[in-house]
Coordinates of C-alpha atoms in Angstrom, one line a residue:
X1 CA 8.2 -62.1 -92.4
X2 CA 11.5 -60.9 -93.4
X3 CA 12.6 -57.2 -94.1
X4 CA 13.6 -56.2 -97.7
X5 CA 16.8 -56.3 -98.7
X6 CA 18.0 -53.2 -99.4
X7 CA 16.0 -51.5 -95.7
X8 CA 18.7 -54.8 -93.7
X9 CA 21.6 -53.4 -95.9
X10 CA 20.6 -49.6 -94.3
X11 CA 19.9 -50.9 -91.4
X12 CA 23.0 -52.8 -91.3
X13 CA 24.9 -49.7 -92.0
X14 CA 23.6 -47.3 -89.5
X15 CA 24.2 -50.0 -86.8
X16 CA 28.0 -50.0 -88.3
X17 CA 28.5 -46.3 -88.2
X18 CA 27.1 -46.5 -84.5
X19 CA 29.6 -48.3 -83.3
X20 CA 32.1 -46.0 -84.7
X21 CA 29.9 -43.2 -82.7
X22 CA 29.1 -41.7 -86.0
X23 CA 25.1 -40.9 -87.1
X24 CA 24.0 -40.1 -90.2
X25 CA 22.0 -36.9 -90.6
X26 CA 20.8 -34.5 -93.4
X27 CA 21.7 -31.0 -93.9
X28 CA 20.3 -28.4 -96.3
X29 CA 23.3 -25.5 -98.1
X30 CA 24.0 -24.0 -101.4
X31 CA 24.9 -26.6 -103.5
X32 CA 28.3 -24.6 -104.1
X33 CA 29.0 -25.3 -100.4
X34 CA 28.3 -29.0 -100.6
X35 CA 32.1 -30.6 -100.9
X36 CA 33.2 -28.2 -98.5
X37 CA 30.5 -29.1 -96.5
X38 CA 31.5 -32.6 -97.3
X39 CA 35.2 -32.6 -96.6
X40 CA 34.7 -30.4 -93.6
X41 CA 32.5 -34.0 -92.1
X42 CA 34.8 -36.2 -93.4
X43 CA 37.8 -34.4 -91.0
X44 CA 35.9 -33.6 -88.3
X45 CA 34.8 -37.9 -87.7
X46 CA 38.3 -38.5 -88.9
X47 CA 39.0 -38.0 -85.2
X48 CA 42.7 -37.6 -83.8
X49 CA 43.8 -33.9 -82.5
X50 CA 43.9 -32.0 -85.8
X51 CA 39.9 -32.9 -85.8
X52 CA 39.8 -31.2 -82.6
X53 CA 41.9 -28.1 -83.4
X54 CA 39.3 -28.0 -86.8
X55 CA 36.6 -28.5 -84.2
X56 CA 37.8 -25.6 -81.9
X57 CA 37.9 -23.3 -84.7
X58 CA 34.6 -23.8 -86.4
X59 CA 32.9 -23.8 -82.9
X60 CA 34.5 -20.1 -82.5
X61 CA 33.6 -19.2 -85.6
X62 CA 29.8 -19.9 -85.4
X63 CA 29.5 -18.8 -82.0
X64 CA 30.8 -15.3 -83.0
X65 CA 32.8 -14.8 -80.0
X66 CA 34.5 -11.5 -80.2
X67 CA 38.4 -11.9 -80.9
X68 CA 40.8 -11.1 -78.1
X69 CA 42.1 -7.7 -77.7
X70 CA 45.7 -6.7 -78.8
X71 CA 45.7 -8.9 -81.9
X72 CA 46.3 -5.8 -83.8
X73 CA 49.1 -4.4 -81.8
X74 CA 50.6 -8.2 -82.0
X75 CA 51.0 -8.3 -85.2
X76 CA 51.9 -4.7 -85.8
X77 CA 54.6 -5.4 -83.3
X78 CA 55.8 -8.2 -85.8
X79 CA 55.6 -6.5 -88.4
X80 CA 59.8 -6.1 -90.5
X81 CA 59.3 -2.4 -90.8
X82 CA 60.0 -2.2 -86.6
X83 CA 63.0 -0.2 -85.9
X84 CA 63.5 0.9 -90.2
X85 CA 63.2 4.1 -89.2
X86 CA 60.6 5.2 -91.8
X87 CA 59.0 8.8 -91.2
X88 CA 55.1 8.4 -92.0
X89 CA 54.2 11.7 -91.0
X90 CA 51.8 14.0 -92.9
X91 CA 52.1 17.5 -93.9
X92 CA 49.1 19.2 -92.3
X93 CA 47.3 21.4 -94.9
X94 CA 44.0 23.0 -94.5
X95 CA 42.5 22.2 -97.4
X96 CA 40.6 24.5 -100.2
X97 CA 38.1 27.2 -100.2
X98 CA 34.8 26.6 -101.6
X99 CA 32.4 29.1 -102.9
X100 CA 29.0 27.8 -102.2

């Protein structure tokens, strides 16, 4: 007995996909998230290194690793107010007096 039309066109499919090394598999989100959840697929099988880099990032991201120190500082240090000479300094006052 033959299989049904429509389960050989599936089945045909799937077998296609695996020999891309792709799978097909279901995922449950917000439905506000679902083309970003789309696209975000769509690059990562595109393969190729910008795949990877997107790869690298989301894996970091989900993971929750803490960020390296001195990022701050880094980007303080770039910052084009270096060497403008700005003074940033507060006049220290000591505030009012409250009758409680």
């Amino acid at each position: 007995m033959s299989k049904p039309s429509q389960r050989r066109a599936v089945t045909n499919f799937r077998n296609r996909l695996a020999e891309k090394g792709l799978v097909r598999f279901e995922v449950t989100g917000r439905d506000a998230d679902r083309d970003l959840v789309r696209t975000l697929a769509r690059r990562l099988a595109e393969g190729g290194p910008g795949s990877d880099r997107l790869r690298a990032v989301v894996n970091q991201a989900v993971a929750g690793e803490p960020p390296r120190k001195g990022g701050i500082l880094r980007a303080l240090m770039a910052s084009p107010l270096i060497g403008s000479e700005l003074d940033l300094t507060r006049p220290r006052e000591e505030g009012r007096k409250v009758d409680l």
